[in-house]
mmCIF file of C-alpha atoms and ligand atoms in Angstrom:
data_model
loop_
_atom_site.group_PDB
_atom_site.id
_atom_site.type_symbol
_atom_site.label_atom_id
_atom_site.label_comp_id
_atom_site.label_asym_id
_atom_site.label_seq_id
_atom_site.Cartn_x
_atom_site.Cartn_y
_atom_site.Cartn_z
ATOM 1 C CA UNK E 34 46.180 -72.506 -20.007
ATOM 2 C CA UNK E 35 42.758 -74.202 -20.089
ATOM 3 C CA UNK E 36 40.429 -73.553 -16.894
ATOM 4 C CA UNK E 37 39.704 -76.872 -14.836
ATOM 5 C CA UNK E 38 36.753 -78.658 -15.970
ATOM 6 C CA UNK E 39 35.852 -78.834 -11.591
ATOM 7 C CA UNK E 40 36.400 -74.908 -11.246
ATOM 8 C CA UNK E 41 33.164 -72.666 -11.172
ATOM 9 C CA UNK E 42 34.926 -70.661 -13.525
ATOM 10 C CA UNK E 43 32.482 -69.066 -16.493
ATOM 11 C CA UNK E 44 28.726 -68.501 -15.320
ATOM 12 C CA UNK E 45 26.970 -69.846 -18.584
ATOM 13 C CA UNK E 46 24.629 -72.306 -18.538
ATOM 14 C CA UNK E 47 22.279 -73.047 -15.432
ATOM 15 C CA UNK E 48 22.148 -76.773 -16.365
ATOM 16 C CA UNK E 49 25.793 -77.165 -15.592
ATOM 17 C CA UNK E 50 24.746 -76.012 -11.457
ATOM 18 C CA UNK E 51 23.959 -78.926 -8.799
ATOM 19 C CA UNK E 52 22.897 -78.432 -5.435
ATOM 20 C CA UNK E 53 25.997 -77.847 -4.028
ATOM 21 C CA UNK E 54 26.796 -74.935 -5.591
ATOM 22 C CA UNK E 55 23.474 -73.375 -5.281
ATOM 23 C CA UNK E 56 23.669 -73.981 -1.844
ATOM 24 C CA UNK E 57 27.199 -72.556 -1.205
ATOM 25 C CA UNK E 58 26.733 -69.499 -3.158
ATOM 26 C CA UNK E 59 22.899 -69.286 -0.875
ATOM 27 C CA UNK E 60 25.153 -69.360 2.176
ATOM 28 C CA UNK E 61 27.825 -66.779 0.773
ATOM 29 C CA UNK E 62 25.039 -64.631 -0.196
ATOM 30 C CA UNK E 63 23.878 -64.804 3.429
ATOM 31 C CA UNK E 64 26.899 -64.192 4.889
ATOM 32 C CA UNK E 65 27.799 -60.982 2.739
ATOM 33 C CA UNK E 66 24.259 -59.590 3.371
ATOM 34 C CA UNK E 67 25.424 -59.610 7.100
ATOM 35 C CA UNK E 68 28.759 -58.403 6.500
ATOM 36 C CA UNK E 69 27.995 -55.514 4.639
ATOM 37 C CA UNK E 70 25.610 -54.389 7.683
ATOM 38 C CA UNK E 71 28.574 -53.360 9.655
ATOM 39 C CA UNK E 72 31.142 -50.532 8.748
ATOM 40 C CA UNK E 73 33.916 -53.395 9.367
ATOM 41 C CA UNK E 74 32.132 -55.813 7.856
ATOM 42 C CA UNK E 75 31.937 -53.911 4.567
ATOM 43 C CA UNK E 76 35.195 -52.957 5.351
ATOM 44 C CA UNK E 77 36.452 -56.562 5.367
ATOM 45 C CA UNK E 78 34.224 -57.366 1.987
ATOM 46 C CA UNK E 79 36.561 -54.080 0.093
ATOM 47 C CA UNK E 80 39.396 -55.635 1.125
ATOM 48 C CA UNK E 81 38.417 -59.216 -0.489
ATOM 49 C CA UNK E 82 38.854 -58.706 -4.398
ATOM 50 C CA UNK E 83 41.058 -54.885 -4.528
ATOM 51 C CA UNK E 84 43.618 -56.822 -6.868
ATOM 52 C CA UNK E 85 40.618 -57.629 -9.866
ATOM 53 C CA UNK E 86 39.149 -55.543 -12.231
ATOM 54 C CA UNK E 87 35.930 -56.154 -14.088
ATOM 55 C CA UNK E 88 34.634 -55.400 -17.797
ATOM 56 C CA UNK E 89 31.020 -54.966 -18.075
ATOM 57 C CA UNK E 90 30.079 -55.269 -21.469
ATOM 58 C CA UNK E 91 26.329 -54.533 -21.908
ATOM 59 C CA UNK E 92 25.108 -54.002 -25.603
ATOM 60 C CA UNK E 93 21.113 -54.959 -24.381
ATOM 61 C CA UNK E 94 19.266 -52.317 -22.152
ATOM 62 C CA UNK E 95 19.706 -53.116 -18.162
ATOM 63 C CA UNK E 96 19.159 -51.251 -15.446
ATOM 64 C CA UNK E 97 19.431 -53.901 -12.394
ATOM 65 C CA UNK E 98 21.318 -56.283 -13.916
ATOM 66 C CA UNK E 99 23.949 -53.698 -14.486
ATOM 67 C CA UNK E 100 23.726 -51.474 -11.483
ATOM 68 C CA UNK E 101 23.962 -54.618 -9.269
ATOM 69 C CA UNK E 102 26.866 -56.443 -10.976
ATOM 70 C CA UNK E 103 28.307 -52.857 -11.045
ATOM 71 C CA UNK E 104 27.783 -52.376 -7.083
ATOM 72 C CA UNK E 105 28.577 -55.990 -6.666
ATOM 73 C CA UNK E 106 32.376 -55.154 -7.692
ATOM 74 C CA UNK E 107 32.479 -52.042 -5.475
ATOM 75 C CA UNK E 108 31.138 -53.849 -2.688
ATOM 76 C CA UNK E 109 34.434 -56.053 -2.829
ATOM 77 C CA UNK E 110 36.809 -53.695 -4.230
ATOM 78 C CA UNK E 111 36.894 -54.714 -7.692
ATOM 79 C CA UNK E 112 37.409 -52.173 -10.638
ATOM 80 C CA UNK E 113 34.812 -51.595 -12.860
ATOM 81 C CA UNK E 114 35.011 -50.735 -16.706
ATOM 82 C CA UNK E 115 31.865 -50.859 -19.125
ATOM 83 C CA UNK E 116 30.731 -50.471 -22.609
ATOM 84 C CA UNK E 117 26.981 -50.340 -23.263
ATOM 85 C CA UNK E 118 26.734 -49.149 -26.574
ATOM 86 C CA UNK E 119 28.566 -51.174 -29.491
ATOM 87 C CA UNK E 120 28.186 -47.784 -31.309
ATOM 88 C CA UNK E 121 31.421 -46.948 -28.996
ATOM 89 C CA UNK E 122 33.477 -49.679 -29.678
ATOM 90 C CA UNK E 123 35.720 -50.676 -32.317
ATOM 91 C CA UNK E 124 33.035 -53.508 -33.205
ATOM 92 C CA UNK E 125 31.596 -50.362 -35.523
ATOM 93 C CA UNK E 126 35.002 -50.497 -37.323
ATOM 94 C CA UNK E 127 34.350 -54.230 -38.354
ATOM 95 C CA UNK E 128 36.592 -55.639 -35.236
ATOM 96 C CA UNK E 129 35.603 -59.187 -34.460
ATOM 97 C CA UNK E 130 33.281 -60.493 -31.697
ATOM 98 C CA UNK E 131 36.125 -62.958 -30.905
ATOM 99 C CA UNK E 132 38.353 -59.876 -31.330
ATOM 100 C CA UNK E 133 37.045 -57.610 -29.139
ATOM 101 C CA UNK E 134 36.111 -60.233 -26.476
ATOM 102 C CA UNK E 135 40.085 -60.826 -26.635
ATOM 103 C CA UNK E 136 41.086 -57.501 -26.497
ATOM 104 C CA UNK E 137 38.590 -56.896 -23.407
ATOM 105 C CA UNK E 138 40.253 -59.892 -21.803
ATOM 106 C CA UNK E 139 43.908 -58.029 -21.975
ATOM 107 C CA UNK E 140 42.935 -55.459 -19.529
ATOM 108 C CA UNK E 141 40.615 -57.127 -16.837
ATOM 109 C CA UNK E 142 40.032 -60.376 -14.531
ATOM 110 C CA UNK E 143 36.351 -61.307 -15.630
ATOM 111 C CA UNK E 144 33.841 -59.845 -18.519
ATOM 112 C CA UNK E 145 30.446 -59.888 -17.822
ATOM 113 C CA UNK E 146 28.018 -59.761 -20.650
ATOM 114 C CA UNK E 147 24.739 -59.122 -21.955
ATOM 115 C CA UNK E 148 23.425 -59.186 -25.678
ATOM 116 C CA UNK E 149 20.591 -59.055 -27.693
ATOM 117 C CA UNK E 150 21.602 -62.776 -29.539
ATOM 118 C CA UNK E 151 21.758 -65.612 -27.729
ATOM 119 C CA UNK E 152 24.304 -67.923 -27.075
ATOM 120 C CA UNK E 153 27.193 -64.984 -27.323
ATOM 121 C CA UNK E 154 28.437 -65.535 -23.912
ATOM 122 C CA UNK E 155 28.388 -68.896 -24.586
ATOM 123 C CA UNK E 156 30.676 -68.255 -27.349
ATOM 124 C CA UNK E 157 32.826 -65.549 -25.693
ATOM 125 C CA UNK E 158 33.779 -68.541 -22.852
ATOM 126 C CA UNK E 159 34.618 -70.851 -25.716
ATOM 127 C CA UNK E 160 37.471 -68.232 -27.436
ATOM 128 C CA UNK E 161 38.640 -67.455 -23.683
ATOM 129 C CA UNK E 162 39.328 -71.141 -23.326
ATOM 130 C CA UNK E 163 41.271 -71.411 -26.704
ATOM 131 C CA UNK E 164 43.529 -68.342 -24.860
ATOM 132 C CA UNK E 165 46.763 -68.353 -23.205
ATOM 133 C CA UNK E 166 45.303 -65.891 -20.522
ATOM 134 C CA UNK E 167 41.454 -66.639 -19.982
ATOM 135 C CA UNK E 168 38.888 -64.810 -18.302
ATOM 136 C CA UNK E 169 36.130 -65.768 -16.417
ATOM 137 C CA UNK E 170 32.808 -64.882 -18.857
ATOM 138 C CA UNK E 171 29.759 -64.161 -16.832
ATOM 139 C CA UNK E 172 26.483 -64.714 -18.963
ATOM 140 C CA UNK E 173 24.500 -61.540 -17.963
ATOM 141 C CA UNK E 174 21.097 -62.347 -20.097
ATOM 142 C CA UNK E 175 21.923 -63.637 -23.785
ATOM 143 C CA UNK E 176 18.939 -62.703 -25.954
ATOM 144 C CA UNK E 177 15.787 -64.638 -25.293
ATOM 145 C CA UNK E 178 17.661 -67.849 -24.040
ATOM 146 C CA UNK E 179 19.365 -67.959 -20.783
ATOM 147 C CA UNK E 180 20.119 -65.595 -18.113
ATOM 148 C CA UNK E 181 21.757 -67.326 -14.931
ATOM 149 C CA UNK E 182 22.303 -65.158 -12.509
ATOM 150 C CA UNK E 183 19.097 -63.730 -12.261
ATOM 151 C CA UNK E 184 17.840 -67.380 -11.833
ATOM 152 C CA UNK E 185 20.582 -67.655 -8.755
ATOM 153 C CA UNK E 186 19.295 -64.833 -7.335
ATOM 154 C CA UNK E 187 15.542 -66.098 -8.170
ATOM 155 C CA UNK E 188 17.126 -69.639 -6.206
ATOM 156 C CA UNK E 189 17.951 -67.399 -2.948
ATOM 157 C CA UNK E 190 14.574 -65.322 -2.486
ATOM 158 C CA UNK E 191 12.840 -68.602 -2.967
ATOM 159 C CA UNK E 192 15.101 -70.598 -0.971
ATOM 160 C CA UNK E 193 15.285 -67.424 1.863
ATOM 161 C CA UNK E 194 11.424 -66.700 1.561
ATOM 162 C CA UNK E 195 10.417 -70.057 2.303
ATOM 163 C CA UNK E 196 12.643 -71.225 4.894
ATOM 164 C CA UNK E 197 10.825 -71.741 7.763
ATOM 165 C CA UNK E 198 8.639 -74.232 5.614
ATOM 166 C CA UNK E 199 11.937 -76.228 4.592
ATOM 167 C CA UNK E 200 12.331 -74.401 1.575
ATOM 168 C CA UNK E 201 12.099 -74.769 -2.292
ATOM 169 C CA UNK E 202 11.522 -78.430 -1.653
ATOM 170 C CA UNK E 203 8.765 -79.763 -2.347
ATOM 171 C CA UNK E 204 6.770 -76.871 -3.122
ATOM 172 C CA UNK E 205 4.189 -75.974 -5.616
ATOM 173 C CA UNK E 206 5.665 -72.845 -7.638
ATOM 174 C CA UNK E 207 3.751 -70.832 -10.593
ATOM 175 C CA UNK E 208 5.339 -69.146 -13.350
ATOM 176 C CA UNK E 209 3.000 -66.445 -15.383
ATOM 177 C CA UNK E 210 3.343 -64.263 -18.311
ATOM 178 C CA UNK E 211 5.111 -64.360 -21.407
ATOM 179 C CA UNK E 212 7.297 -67.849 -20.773
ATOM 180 C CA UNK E 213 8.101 -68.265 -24.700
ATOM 181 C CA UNK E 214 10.539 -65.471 -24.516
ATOM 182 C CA UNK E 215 11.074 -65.010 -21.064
ATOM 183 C CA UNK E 216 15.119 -66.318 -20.542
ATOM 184 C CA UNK E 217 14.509 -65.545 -16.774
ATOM 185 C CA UNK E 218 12.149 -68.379 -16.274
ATOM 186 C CA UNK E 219 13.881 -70.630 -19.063
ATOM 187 C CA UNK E 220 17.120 -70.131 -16.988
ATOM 188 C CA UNK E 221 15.211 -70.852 -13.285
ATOM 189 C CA UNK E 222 13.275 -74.180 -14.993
ATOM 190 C CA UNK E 223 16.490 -75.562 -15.162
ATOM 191 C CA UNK E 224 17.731 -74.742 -11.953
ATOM 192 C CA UNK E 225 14.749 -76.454 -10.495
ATOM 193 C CA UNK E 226 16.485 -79.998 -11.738
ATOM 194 C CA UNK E 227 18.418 -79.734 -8.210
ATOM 195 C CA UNK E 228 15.467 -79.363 -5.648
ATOM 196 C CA UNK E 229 12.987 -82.489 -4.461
ATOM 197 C CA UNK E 230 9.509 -82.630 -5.220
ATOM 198 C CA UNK E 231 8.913 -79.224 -6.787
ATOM 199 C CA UNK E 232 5.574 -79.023 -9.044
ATOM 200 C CA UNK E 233 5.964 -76.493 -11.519
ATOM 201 C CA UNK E 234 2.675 -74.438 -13.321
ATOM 202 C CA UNK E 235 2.672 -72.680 -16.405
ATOM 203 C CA UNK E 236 -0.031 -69.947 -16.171
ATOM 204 C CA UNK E 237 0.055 -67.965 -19.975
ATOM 205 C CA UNK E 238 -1.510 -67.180 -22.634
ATOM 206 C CA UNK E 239 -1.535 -70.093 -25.324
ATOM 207 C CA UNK E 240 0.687 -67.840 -27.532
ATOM 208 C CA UNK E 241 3.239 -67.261 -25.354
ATOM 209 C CA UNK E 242 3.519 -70.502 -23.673
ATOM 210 C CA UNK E 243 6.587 -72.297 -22.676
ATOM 211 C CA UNK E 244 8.931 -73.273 -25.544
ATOM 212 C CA UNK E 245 9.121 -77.164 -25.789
ATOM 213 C CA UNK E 246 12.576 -77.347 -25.061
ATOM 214 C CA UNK E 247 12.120 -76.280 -21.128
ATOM 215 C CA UNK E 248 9.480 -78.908 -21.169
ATOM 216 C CA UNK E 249 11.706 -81.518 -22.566
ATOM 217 C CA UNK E 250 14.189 -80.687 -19.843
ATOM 218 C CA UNK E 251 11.710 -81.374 -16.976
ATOM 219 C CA UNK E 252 10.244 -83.922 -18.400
ATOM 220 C CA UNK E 253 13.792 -85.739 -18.725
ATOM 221 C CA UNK E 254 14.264 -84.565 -15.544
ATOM 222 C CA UNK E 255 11.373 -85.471 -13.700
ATOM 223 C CA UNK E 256 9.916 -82.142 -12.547
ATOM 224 C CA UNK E 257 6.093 -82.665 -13.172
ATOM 225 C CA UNK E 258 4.270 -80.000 -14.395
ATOM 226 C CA UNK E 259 1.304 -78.483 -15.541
ATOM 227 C CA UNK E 260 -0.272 -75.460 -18.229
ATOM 228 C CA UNK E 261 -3.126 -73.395 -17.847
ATOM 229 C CA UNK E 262 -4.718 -70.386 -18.664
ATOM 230 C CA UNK E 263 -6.573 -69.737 -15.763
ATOM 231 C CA UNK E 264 -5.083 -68.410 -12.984
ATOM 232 C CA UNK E 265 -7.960 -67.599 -10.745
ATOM 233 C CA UNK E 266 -7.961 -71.543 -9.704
ATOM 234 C CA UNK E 267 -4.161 -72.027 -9.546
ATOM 235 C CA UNK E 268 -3.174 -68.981 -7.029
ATOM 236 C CA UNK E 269 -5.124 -71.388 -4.041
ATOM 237 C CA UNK E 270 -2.552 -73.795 -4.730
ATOM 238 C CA UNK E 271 0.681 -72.006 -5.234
ATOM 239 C CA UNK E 272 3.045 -71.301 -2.436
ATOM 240 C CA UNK E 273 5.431 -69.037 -4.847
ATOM 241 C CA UNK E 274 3.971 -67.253 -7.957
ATOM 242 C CA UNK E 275 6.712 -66.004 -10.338
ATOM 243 C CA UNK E 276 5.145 -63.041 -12.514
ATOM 244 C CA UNK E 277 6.843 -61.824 -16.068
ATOM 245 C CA UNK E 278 6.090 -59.269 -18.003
ATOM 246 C CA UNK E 279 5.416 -59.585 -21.909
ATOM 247 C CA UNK E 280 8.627 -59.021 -23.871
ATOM 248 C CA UNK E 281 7.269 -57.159 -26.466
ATOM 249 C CA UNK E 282 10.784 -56.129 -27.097
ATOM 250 C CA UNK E 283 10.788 -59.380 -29.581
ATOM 251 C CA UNK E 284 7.537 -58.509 -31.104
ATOM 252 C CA UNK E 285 7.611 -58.761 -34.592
ATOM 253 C CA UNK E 286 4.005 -57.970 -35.658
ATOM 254 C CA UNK E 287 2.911 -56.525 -32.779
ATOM 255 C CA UNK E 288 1.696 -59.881 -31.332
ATOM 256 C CA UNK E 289 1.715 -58.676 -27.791
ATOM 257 C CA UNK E 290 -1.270 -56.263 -27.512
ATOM 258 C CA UNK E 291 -3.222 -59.254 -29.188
ATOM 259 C CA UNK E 292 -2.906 -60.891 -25.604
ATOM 260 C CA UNK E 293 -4.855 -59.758 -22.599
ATOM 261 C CA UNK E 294 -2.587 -59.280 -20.024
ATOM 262 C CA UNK E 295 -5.260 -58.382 -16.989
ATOM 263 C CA UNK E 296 -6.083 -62.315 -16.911
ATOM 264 C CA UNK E 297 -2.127 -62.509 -16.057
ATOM 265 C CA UNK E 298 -1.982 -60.138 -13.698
ATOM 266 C CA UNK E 299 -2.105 -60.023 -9.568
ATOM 267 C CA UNK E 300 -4.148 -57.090 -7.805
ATOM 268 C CA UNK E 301 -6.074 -57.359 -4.512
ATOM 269 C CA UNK E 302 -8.213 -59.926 -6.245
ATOM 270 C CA UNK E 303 -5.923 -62.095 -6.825
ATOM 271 C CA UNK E 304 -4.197 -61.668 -3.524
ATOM 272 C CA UNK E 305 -6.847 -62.301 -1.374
ATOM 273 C CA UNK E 306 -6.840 -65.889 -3.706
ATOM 274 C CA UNK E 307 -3.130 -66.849 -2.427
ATOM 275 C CA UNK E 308 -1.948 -68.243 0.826
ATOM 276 C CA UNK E 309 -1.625 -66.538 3.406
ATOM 277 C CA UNK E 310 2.393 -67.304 3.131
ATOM 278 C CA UNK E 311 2.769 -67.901 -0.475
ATOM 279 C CA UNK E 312 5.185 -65.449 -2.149
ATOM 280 C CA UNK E 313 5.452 -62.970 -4.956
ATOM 281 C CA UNK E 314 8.147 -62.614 -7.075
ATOM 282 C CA UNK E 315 9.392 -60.599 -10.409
ATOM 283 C CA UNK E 316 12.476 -59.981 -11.964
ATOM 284 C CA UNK E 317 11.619 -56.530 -12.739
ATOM 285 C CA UNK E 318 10.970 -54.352 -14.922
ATOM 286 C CA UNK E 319 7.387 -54.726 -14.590
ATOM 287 C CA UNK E 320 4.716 -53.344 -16.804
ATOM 288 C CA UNK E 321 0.795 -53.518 -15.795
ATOM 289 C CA UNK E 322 1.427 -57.258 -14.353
ATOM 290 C CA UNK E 323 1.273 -56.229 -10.985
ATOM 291 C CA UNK E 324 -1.065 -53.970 -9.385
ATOM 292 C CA UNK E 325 1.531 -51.476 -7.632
ATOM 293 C CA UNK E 326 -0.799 -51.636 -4.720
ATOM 294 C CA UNK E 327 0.713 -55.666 -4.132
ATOM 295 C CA UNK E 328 3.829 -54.023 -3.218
ATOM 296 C CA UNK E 329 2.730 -53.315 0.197
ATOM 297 C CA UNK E 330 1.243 -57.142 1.029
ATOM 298 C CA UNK E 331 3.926 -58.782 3.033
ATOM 299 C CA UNK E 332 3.811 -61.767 0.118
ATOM 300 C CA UNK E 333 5.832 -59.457 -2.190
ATOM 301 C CA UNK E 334 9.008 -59.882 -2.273
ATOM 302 C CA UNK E 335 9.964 -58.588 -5.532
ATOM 303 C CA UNK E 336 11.232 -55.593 -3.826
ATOM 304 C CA UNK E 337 13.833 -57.692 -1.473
ATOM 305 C CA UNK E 338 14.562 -60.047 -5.279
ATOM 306 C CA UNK E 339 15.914 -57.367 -7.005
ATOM 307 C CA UNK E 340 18.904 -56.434 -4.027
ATOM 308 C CA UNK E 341 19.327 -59.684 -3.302
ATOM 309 C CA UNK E 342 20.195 -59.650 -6.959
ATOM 310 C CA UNK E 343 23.440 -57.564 -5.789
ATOM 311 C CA UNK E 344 24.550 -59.942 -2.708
ATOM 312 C CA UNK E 345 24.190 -62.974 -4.629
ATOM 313 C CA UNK E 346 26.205 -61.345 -7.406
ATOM 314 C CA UNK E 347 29.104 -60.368 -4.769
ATOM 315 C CA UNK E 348 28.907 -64.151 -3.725
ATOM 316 C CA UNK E 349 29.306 -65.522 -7.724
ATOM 317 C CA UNK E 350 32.484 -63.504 -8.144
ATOM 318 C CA UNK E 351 33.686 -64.153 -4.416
ATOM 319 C CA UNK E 352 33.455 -68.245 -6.027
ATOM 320 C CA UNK E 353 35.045 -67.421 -8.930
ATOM 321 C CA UNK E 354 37.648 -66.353 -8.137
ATOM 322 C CA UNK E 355 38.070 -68.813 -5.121
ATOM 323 C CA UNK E 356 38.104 -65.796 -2.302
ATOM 324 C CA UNK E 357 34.799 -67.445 -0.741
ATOM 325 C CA UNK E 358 36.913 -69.706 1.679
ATOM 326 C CA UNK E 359 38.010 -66.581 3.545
ATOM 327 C CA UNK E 360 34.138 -65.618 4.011
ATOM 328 C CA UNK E 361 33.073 -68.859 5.139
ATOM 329 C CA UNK E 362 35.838 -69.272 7.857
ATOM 330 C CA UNK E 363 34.805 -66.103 9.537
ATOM 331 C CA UNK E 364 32.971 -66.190 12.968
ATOM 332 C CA UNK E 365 29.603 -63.596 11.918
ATOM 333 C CA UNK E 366 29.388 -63.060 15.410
ATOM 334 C CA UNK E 367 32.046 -60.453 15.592
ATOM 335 C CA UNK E 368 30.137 -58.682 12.715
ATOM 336 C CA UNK E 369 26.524 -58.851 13.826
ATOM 337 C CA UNK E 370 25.162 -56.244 16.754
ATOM 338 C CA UNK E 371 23.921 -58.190 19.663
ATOM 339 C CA UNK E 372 20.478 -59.312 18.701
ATOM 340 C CA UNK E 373 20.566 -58.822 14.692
ATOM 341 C CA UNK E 374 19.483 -61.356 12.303
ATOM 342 C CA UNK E 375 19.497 -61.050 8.702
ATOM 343 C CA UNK E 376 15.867 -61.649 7.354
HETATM 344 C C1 NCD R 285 14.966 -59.478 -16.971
HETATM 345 C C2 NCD R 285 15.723 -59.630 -18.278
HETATM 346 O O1 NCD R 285 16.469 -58.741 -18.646
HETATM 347 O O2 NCD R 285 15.565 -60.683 -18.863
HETATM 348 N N1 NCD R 285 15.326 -58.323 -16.266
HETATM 349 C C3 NCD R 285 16.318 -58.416 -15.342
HETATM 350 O O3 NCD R 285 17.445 -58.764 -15.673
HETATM 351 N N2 NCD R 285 15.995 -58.191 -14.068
HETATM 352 C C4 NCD R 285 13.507 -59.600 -17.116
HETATM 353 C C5 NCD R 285 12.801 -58.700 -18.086
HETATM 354 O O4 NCD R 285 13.410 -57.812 -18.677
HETATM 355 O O5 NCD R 285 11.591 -58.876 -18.224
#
């Protein structure tokens, strides 16, 4: 059986999303974030995916990533399995990637993945489509190159955050910190191929600047945008400023504490730089980046980021496996106490 080429099926590569799709899974995200505010709403979300089981298969550290997809299955019912350790499986015996991949597939509806190399999950959704009984492969950060559903969830806040000023459209947006070996902001740069007049800036250090390849892609695409060090004079213009930490995880002669992070870094200084509505974002962990004292300015929404990460992760397994219909045809009223709104 080979999965249709129209089906949202793996979650791989961001380049393969249009508008469309970002924008359904923005309004499924919506609607589960009210559901799951009422005890029949969540209810109702248990009852939506009871017959699936999940494998998370997680041989990188994570701590959101994981605990979200995790609560993401519980929310709607699905069963959960994991391995986090390859120390624990039978790769340590000399079983095959391909192998074990397989043998995961045997017992559960979707694997979702993380690894230190890139391009595995890539790989794992090739094998599963040479397979009489495929699973869906969810690409849950693959070494330093992509990781696509944090970028979703990135789409959302942004999209959410700036609504009542029409959204990411047309806006100015900043990315900071370590960009060469960031995947988070690789993976949103090519998500920003769907939205209208977006201006991206590259605030980093010259050594950890964004790889070529991203800049190809806009370019190609478009998407104009611009490098500096100095962030100081770009924070008046931004209306969203995406921070990352350095991921001196992939140092291999220590070349991160060469770098002065404080120039890369947002504090009360820097806030009082911003506009008044511009937003603050992170995919978290952070180090020093930002001042912990931010987290109280209404422009941080970091916070808000990382559990969206969860909703929009209930709404990418609600597509995949085609349940979403039943979400979308429900009236929210009957859900929502008299006056709510979901901010
Ligand atoms: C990111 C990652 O793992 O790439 N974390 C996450 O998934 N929220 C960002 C990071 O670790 O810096």
């Amino acid at each position: 059986m080979s999965v249709p080429a129209d089906r949202f099926f793996h979650v791989i590569d961001p380049r393969t999303f249009d508008r469309q799709l970002l924008d359904e899974l923005c309004e499924i995200t919506s609607r589960v974030r009210t559901l799951a505010k009422s005890p029949e709403g969540a209810r109702l979300l248990q009852m939506l995916l009871p017959d699936r089981r999940a494998m998370l298969y997680f041989t990188q550290p994570s701590t959101r990533t994981f605990l979200s997809f995790n609560n993401a299955c519980h929310v709607l019912g699905i069963r959960t399995s994991e391995i986090r350790d390859p120390a624990i499986s039978s790769e340590v015996k000399g079983e095959s990637f391909a192998d074990s991949i397989r043998t995961f597939s045997s017992y559960v509806d979707v694997i979702v993945m993380r690894t230190p190399e890139p391009g595995r999950a890539a790989e794992a959704a090739r094998l599963m489509d040479m397979i009489p009984r495929p699973v869906p492969i969810i690409n849950a950060g693959s070494g330093q190159d992509q990781h696509p559903t944090q970028a979703l969830l990135d789409i959302y806040t942004l999209e959410r955050s700036l609504e009542g000023r029409g959204g990411i459209d047309g806006k100015v947006i900043g990315l900071m910190g370590d960009l060469r070996r960031g995947r988070t902001v690789r993976s949103l740069c090519h998500l920003m191929r769907n939205y209208a007049d977006v201006r991206l800036v590259f605030i980093a250090p010259e050594s950890f600047a964004m790889e070529d390849d991203i800049k190809e892609y806009l370019w190609v695409h478009g998407i104009p945008f611009t490098e500096t060090i100095d962030l100081a004079s770009t924070l008046p213009e931004l209306d969203a400023i995406y921070v990352t930490r350095m991921q001196s995880e992939w140092d291999t002669e220590g070349e991160s504490a060469r770098v002065d992070l404080g120039r890369f870094s947002i504090g009360p200084a820097q806030l009082s730089l911003m506009k008044p509505d511009a937003i603050i974002m992170h995919p978290l962990p952070r180090g020093g980046e930002i001042d912990p004292a931010v987290d109280h300015d209404p422009r941080a929404v970091y916070w808000r980021q990382e559990r969206n990460g969860m909703w929009m992760r209930v709404a990418i397994l609600l597509k995949i496996f085609r349940r979403d219909d039943q979400l979308l045809s429900l009236d929210l009223g009957d859900f929502t106490a008299p006056g709510e709104t979901v901010a």
